[in-house]
Amino acid sequence: MGLRSDIYVIGQKKRMNTIVTICSDSIINQGIERVIQNEFPGDYNLHFTDNITEALDILNFELPELTILHLSDKNLDLTFLKEKIMEDSWLHSSGIIGVYDLGRHEEARLLDQFRSLNLLTLLDYSRIRTHFAKVLSIVYANRQLIYQNELADNVLGKFSGAFNISNADYPVVSVYTGLLSINMVRAGRVSDEERFKLQMALSELVLNGIEHGNCGISREDRDRHLESGGNLLELINERNQDKEIRKKRVLLEWILSEQESRFVIHDDGEGFDVSAYKASLQNVNSENLKGRGILLSRVVSDRILFNKTGNQVTLIMNHRHLHERLTPAGFSTEEMLIVKPGDIVVRAGDPSDSIFYISSGIYKVVNHGNIVGKISPEDVFLGEMAFLLNRDRSASVIAETKGKLIRIPRKSFIKVLKLYPQYGLFISRLLATRLKRTNDFIVTSLGEKEDDEAKDLTI
């Protein structure tokens, strides 16, 4: 069951602002444009460019919600583009769809080469017509996993949800797991390196649920089909001709909290002998593809649990510490503050002479003795509202965990904006979303009669 966002409403239609395609191949661009015009008429604002400088301007100032990047394009300096994106990865935190030439590049090598980017999935040229619309539908329905976290409980720090994945989604499973993994990075729950491993582990487990669980494809069935010159997707489509198999689903559920992240993958198959499978894993190593999903899961998780039937596996990741976000290029020379639990970052009544970039840590917002919210790395900045309005802090912020903050005085902030004007646009959008979320939370918690006070909460 995909989660839907209502943040953009134009007329009677929800809308994603911008998609940028960085590609010099007119055939690919025409294919992408044709799919969007036919399947999503009027829903997207498209930008096409084959110039890296222009592409960076669009990424910096349009802040697109989705980027389509041609990874096999000989005319693009992809190394330079990747470096510039990673230089300010906090700014470029949206999803990327990579298209490539299957005849020139191996998917596994591209995944490794561009693992530092927020790759949702890879599509070879031949799949644009058949799979691109499905990818966009998934991203559109679940975009808040990247762009906002309005379903999160700001006091308890919990965020939960589920994907109901059909067998027909087999080729695009990585889009679901990519959206979820990017959210984990933005919240500081995992590092960029762990994000890639988590995405791969969850993808493998969901794929196993479709292939072996729902479709009942044994390893022997698969090997025979591949040896005969077929591919796995053909075999899955063949099994899906059975209406009973076609209606089966894989449910990917998650519960994310400050202490741990829990992922549950449940398929509609008959399951397997869990005890025998656990025993067989003792002889499985990284050179053997059998049990690859579990092997990857062992790398990223602290505990792996099976149900008795064998059609459900649970991954649990304990959060021993929150991971630091990379320091934005424009703030790299500013003062780094190391805080410990209980430290007061700002006090109510203090002048707002600085803004803070959140590298790591969880922070409580306290108003008149009440905890009215929490701030984490996914909020990016702390104290921006009072700072931009040039008002005294009306609430205090106290570190709940150890963490790191970059303190940016007003004079430095203005200098940075002159060098990196795109930061100003990003902060403006962030402020609007943050203000809405904070006000909605306070109104819900304290009642509409205190709405006026909520509107004046500027830390």
PDB file of C-alpha atoms in Angstrom, residues 103 109 198 345-346:
ATOM      1  CA  GLY A 103      25.653  -3.725 -24.500  1.00  0.00           C
ATOM      2  CA  ARG A 109      29.602  -2.433 -12.268  1.00  0.00           C
ATOM      3  CA  LEU A 198      20.629  -2.057   2.978  1.00  0.00           C
ATOM      4  CA  VAL A 345      22.043  24.585  22.082  1.00  0.00           C
ATOM      5  CA  VAL A 346      19.843  27.693  22.184  1.00  0.00           C
TER       6      VAL A 346
END
